[in-house]
Amino acid sequence: MSLLEIALPAGALALAAPMIKRRIDLSRAKHRSLAGHSRMAKRLARWLPGYAYEETEFFACDGAAPEVVARRRAAFEALAAGLASRHPKTLAMTAQAREGLADLQFTGRYRVPFQFSPIVSERLKVGAFVQSADGVTLTDLDGFRFHDLTGSYGVNVFGVDFYKACMAEGAARVQELGLVLGAYHPCVAGNIQRLREISGMDEVSFHMSGTEAVMQAVRLARFHTRKRHLVRFPGAYHGWWEDVQPGPGNPLPPRETYTLADMSERSLRVLRTRRDIACVLVNPLQALHTNRVPPADSALVDSGRQAHFDRAAYTAWLQRLREVCTERGIVLIFDEVFLGFRLAPGGAQEYFGVKADMVTYGKTLAGGYPVGVVCGRHALMQRFRADRPADLCLARGTFNAHPQVMGGMSVFLERLQTPEVQAVYDGQDERWNARARRFNETMEREGLPMRAANLHSIWTINYTEPSRYNWMLQYLLRWHGVALSWVGTGRLIFSLNFSDADFDAVQEKFVRAGRDMREQGWWAPVAGQSNRGIRRSILREVIATALGRRPGA
Ligand SMILES: Cc1ncc(COP(=O)(O)O)c(C=O)c1O
C-alpha cells in the first residue's frame, strides 16, 4: 500500500472528525424522553394502534374489586344523567354543531386517554356553548354558571369584563374608519410607541395570530443570519406552523428544527459549536413542565404527571442562554404569546430579567381581538437589504393592523398604563403561590391525592396516588361548576380578577369533586398498583392490539 493510499483515508477521517463530533454532541443534547426525540415520537404515533375499552373493562381496567366497579358504574350513569338533564339546551346545540365542526370532534375525542374516549364521549356529554360571561364565571345556554378556569386559552388575563370594555371601546374608536386596510387608523401610531416601550425593542410588526408572529420572527432570524436551523425545547408550543412542530400532530416533519433538552449544559454546547443555528425559541411557560409536553388529560393514563416551577433555576438558565446566543450571534426569541402581560407589564423579559432579541406577543394584547405581534431590534426587523434590492424577507397579510384589532389594542395598552391596572400586578406572584400552598394543604388535610403546581396564575394538577381514572376529575369538577378547557386538569388558567372569595369557592369545588372521586371509587386503592405497573399493562394492551390479539381494536 502506497503512502498516499494510507494518508488519504486518515486525512479524510481527520477532516470528518469535527463534523462527527458535532453530530454526536447534537444527539447527546436531546432529552432522553420521547418529547426530546420528535421523529421517533412521530413514528411511534403513526404505529400506535387504536383500541377502546368495552363496558366491563372501562370500569375495571385496574382490577378493582367488583364492589368498587359497581360503584363506579352507578356513579358514571348518574353523572351522565345529571349532566344531560341539567344542560339540555347546551348539549342539544353542541350535538348539532359537532356534526359539522371538525374542531369540536377533535377536542371531544381528546379529553381523556383514548382507551376510554369512545364511551366517555358517547355518554358523558359536555357542552361547548355559553351565552354570557361576567366576573369570573361563564353561563351556558341553560343558565348554569361555571367558575371559568379555561382562561380563554390564556387570553383572559384581567377578567372577561375588562375585555368586553376593551372590545366595545376599541370598536367605537375605529368606527368612523370601518374597514380600510393598507392605510392605518391613527391609533396604530400609539400602539407602536407603547409596544416599543414595553418590549424595549426598536420596531414592531402586526399579524393575525400568535402562530403567524412566530413564523415571522423565525423567518426574519433566518433572513438576517443566513442560517437555516431553529432550536426549540421539548414540548414547547409555539403555534401550529410546521417548523415549530416536529413531533406528532404535523404530517410533514421539518428538517431544519433541532429540539434540544431544556436547561441542559449539552444544549449550550451545541449552541456554542454549531454554525447552522439562526435562532432559539423560548416559550417561558415550559418552566412549569420543562422537557415535557404540555400536560393534557388525554395523556393522563396514570399519576406520573409532574409539573414544578423553580423561578431561580429557570432565570439562571435564561441568563446562560442569553450569554451563549450573544456570543454566537444566534437570535434569541422569547415567545410570549401565552405569558406576555400576565407575569408583569413588561412580560417574561421583565419577570425573568432577561432581554431577548425578538419577542412575540398575541392572545391578550388586542383586548380580546385576534392578534400576533413581533417586536425586535431594527437590524432584525428589516425585511430587505439596502444593497441587494431583490433579496427580501416577504411578510404581509391582508388583515394585519385591522382597524378593530388596533382599536382594541390601543384601549388595552392605554389601560395597561393606568395606576389601577399597574396595581393589579402587585403581589400576584405571592398571591398565587400562597393560594397554591393553601390548596395543597387543604387537599392533604382532606386526604385527596391531588396537588397544584403553579407558575403564577397558570396551574397544573399533579396526582399523588397511582390511578387510571384521574381524568374523571374534570367531569366531576364540571358537575360542581368549574369550567375547564378540553385539556382538563392539565391546565387551569385563572384570570387575575379572582378574589380570595372566588378562589375559595373554586377550592371548595375541587374538594367536593375530590370527595366524589373517592366515594365513587375512581381513586379506590388497588393493591400493588403503581404508575410503572399501569404503564406496563397499557404497553401489553398496545402490543396485543398490534398483534391482533385484542378485542376493541
Ligand atoms: C407560546 C405560544 N406561541 C404561539 C401560539 C400560537 O398562537 P395562536 O393560537 O394565536 O396562533 C400559542 C398559542 O397557544 C402559544 O401559547
PDB file of N, CA and C and ligand atoms in Angstrom, residues 153-155 208-214 236-241 244 281-285 334-339 360-363 370-372 491, ligand 1:
ATOM      1  N   TYR A 153     -57.989  30.203  26.670  1.00  0.00           N
ATOM      2  CA  TYR A 153     -56.656  29.826  26.144  1.00  0.00           C
ATOM      3  C   TYR A 153     -55.559  30.798  26.567  1.00  0.00           C
ATOM      4  N   GLY A 154     -55.784  31.497  27.652  1.00  0.00           N
ATOM      5  CA  GLY A 154     -54.736  32.407  28.132  1.00  0.00           C
ATOM      6  C   GLY A 154     -54.964  33.855  27.754  1.00  0.00           C
ATOM      7  N   VAL A 155     -55.966  34.103  26.907  1.00  0.00           N
ATOM      8  CA  VAL A 155     -56.262  35.489  26.516  1.00  0.00           C
ATOM      9  C   VAL A 155     -56.762  36.285  27.720  1.00  0.00           C
ATOM     10  N   MET A 208     -51.975  38.310  12.465  1.00  0.00           N
ATOM     11  CA  MET A 208     -53.324  37.950  12.893  1.00  0.00           C
ATOM     12  C   MET A 208     -53.377  36.904  14.001  1.00  0.00           C
ATOM     13  N   SER A 209     -52.285  36.239  14.262  1.00  0.00           N
ATOM     14  CA  SER A 209     -52.302  35.200  15.301  1.00  0.00           C
ATOM     15  C   SER A 209     -50.897  35.029  15.849  1.00  0.00           C
ATOM     16  N   GLY A 210     -50.820  34.328  16.966  1.00  0.00           N
ATOM     17  CA  GLY A 210     -49.519  34.033  17.555  1.00  0.00           C
ATOM     18  C   GLY A 210     -48.694  33.154  16.627  1.00  0.00           C
ATOM     19  N   THR A 211     -49.362  32.220  15.977  1.00  0.00           N
ATOM     20  CA  THR A 211     -48.658  31.322  15.050  1.00  0.00           C
ATOM     21  C   THR A 211     -47.942  32.140  13.981  1.00  0.00           C
ATOM     22  N   GLU A 212     -48.652  33.103  13.417  1.00  0.00           N
ATOM     23  CA  GLU A 212     -48.057  33.941  12.361  1.00  0.00           C
ATOM     24  C   GLU A 212     -46.892  34.779  12.897  1.00  0.00           C
ATOM     25  N   ALA A 213     -47.054  35.277  14.110  1.00  0.00           N
ATOM     26  CA  ALA A 213     -45.978  36.104  14.688  1.00  0.00           C
ATOM     27  C   ALA A 213     -44.708  35.272  14.833  1.00  0.00           C
ATOM     28  N   VAL A 214     -44.855  34.032  15.307  1.00  0.00           N
ATOM     29  CA  VAL A 214     -43.688  33.159  15.465  1.00  0.00           C
ATOM     30  C   VAL A 214     -43.061  32.864  14.099  1.00  0.00           C
ATOM     31  N   ALA A 236     -42.354  22.384  23.939  1.00  0.00           N
ATOM     32  CA  ALA A 236     -42.743  23.804  23.881  1.00  0.00           C
ATOM     33  C   ALA A 236     -43.706  24.051  22.724  1.00  0.00           C
ATOM     34  N   TYR A 237     -44.807  24.685  23.033  1.00  0.00           N
ATOM     35  CA  TYR A 237     -45.786  25.016  21.993  1.00  0.00           C
ATOM     36  C   TYR A 237     -45.506  26.415  21.472  1.00  0.00           C
ATOM     37  N   HIS A 238     -45.439  26.515  20.146  1.00  0.00           N
ATOM     38  CA  HIS A 238     -45.237  27.829  19.524  1.00  0.00           C
ATOM     39  C   HIS A 238     -46.236  28.032  18.393  1.00  0.00           C
ATOM     40  N   GLY A 239     -47.439  27.453  18.526  1.00  0.00           N
ATOM     41  CA  GLY A 239     -48.397  27.537  17.437  1.00  0.00           C
ATOM     42  C   GLY A 239     -48.302  26.305  16.563  1.00  0.00           C
ATOM     43  N   TRP A 240     -49.058  26.307  15.488  1.00  0.00           N
ATOM     44  CA  TRP A 240     -49.136  25.065  14.711  1.00  0.00           C
ATOM     45  C   TRP A 240     -48.436  25.136  13.361  1.00  0.00           C
ATOM     46  N   TRP A 241     -47.555  26.086  13.197  1.00  0.00           N
ATOM     47  CA  TRP A 241     -46.732  26.164  11.987  1.00  0.00           C
ATOM     48  C   TRP A 241     -45.778  24.974  11.932  1.00  0.00           C
ATOM     49  N   VAL A 244     -42.205  24.569  13.835  1.00  0.00           N
ATOM     50  CA  VAL A 244     -42.102  24.549  15.300  1.00  0.00           C
ATOM     51  C   VAL A 244     -42.827  23.333  15.883  1.00  0.00           C
ATOM     52  N   LEU A 281     -35.847  29.486  20.131  1.00  0.00           N
ATOM     53  CA  LEU A 281     -37.200  29.891  20.525  1.00  0.00           C
ATOM     54  C   LEU A 281     -37.475  29.434  21.946  1.00  0.00           C
ATOM     55  N   VAL A 282     -37.901  30.359  22.774  1.00  0.00           N
ATOM     56  CA  VAL A 282     -38.200  30.007  24.169  1.00  0.00           C
ATOM     57  C   VAL A 282     -39.650  30.354  24.470  1.00  0.00           C
ATOM     58  N   ASN A 283     -40.405  29.365  24.912  1.00  0.00           N
ATOM     59  CA  ASN A 283     -41.731  29.641  25.463  1.00  0.00           C
ATOM     60  C   ASN A 283     -41.597  29.518  26.978  1.00  0.00           C
ATOM     61  N   PRO A 284     -41.598  30.630  27.694  1.00  0.00           N
ATOM     62  CA  PRO A 284     -41.291  30.567  29.135  1.00  0.00           C
ATOM     63  C   PRO A 284     -42.283  29.745  29.949  1.00  0.00           C
ATOM     64  N   LEU A 285     -43.413  29.411  29.363  1.00  0.00           N
ATOM     65  CA  LEU A 285     -44.376  28.557  30.070  1.00  0.00           C
ATOM     66  C   LEU A 285     -43.787  27.169  30.326  1.00  0.00           C
ATOM     67  N   PHE A 334     -38.033  35.259  22.485  1.00  0.00           N
ATOM     68  CA  PHE A 334     -38.968  34.874  23.543  1.00  0.00           C
ATOM     69  C   PHE A 334     -40.359  34.840  22.935  1.00  0.00           C
ATOM     70  N   ASP A 335     -40.979  33.698  22.993  1.00  0.00           N
ATOM     71  CA  ASP A 335     -42.348  33.584  22.510  1.00  0.00           C
ATOM     72  C   ASP A 335     -43.267  33.816  23.706  1.00  0.00           C
ATOM     73  N   GLU A 336     -43.715  35.051  23.810  1.00  0.00           N
ATOM     74  CA  GLU A 336     -44.552  35.442  24.951  1.00  0.00           C
ATOM     75  C   GLU A 336     -46.031  35.494  24.569  1.00  0.00           C
ATOM     76  N   VAL A 337     -46.379  34.771  23.524  1.00  0.00           N
ATOM     77  CA  VAL A 337     -47.783  34.787  23.092  1.00  0.00           C
ATOM     78  C   VAL A 337     -48.690  34.371  24.253  1.00  0.00           C
ATOM     79  N   PHE A 338     -48.256  33.390  25.007  1.00  0.00           N
ATOM     80  CA  PHE A 338     -49.099  32.922  26.114  1.00  0.00           C
ATOM     81  C   PHE A 338     -48.905  33.762  27.376  1.00  0.00           C
ATOM     82  N   LEU A 339     -47.661  33.992  27.742  1.00  0.00           N
ATOM     83  CA  LEU A 339     -47.419  34.589  29.065  1.00  0.00           C
ATOM     84  C   LEU A 339     -47.286  36.110  29.061  1.00  0.00           C
ATOM     85  N   THR A 360     -42.317  37.700  20.648  1.00  0.00           N
ATOM     86  CA  THR A 360     -43.632  37.597  20.017  1.00  0.00           C
ATOM     87  C   THR A 360     -44.698  37.720  21.093  1.00  0.00           C
ATOM     88  N   TYR A 361     -45.742  38.444  20.773  1.00  0.00           N
ATOM     89  CA  TYR A 361     -46.898  38.581  21.662  1.00  0.00           C
ATOM     90  C   TYR A 361     -48.155  38.195  20.885  1.00  0.00           C
ATOM     91  N   GLY A 362     -49.244  38.029  21.606  1.00  0.00           N
ATOM     92  CA  GLY A 362     -50.512  37.718  20.951  1.00  0.00           C
ATOM     93  C   GLY A 362     -51.597  37.659  21.998  1.00  0.00           C
ATOM     94  N   LYS A 363     -52.510  36.739  21.813  1.00  0.00           N
ATOM     95  CA  LYS A 363     -53.594  36.457  22.767  1.00  0.00           C
ATOM     96  C   LYS A 363     -54.236  37.707  23.364  1.00  0.00           C
ATOM     97  N   PRO A 370     -58.363  39.031  17.796  1.00  0.00           N
ATOM     98  CA  PRO A 370     -57.261  38.121  17.409  1.00  0.00           C
ATOM     99  C   PRO A 370     -56.025  38.879  16.931  1.00  0.00           C
ATOM    100  N   VAL A 371     -54.864  38.448  17.414  1.00  0.00           N
ATOM    101  CA  VAL A 371     -53.664  39.219  17.083  1.00  0.00           C
ATOM    102  C   VAL A 371     -52.370  38.434  17.277  1.00  0.00           C
ATOM    103  N   GLY A 372     -51.345  38.848  16.577  1.00  0.00           N
ATOM    104  CA  GLY A 372     -49.977  38.391  16.804  1.00  0.00           C
ATOM    105  C   GLY A 372     -49.078  39.587  16.554  1.00  0.00           C
ATOM    106  N   ARG A 491     -54.267  22.051  32.590  1.00  0.00           N
ATOM    107  CA  ARG A 491     -54.003  23.494  32.595  1.00  0.00           C
ATOM    108  C   ARG A 491     -55.203  24.264  33.117  1.00  0.00           C
TER     109      ARG A 491
HETATM  110  C1  LIG B   1     -46.390  30.335  23.297  1.00  0.00           C
HETATM  111  C2  LIG B   1     -47.354  30.310  22.145  1.00  0.00           C
HETATM  112  N1  LIG B   1     -46.920  30.662  20.937  1.00  0.00           N
HETATM  113  C3  LIG B   1     -47.740  30.676  19.870  1.00  0.00           C
HETATM  114  C4  LIG B   1     -49.061  30.309  19.997  1.00  0.00           C
HETATM  115  C5  LIG B   1     -49.967  30.335  18.812  1.00  0.00           C
HETATM  116  O1  LIG B   1     -50.857  31.391  18.910  1.00  0.00           O
HETATM  117  P1  LIG B   1     -52.229  31.367  18.094  1.00  0.00           P
HETATM  118  O2  LIG B   1     -53.060  30.295  18.676  1.00  0.00           O
HETATM  119  O3  LIG B   1     -52.794  32.752  18.282  1.00  0.00           O
HETATM  120  O4  LIG B   1     -51.865  31.087  16.673  1.00  0.00           O
HETATM  121  C6  LIG B   1     -49.554  29.935  21.245  1.00  0.00           C
HETATM  122  C7  LIG B   1     -50.946  29.521  21.413  1.00  0.00           C
HETATM  123  O5  LIG B   1     -51.350  28.955  22.391  1.00  0.00           O
HETATM  124  C8  LIG B   1     -48.670  29.921  22.347  1.00  0.00           C
HETATM  125  O6  LIG B   1     -49.087  29.563  23.570  1.00  0.00           O
END
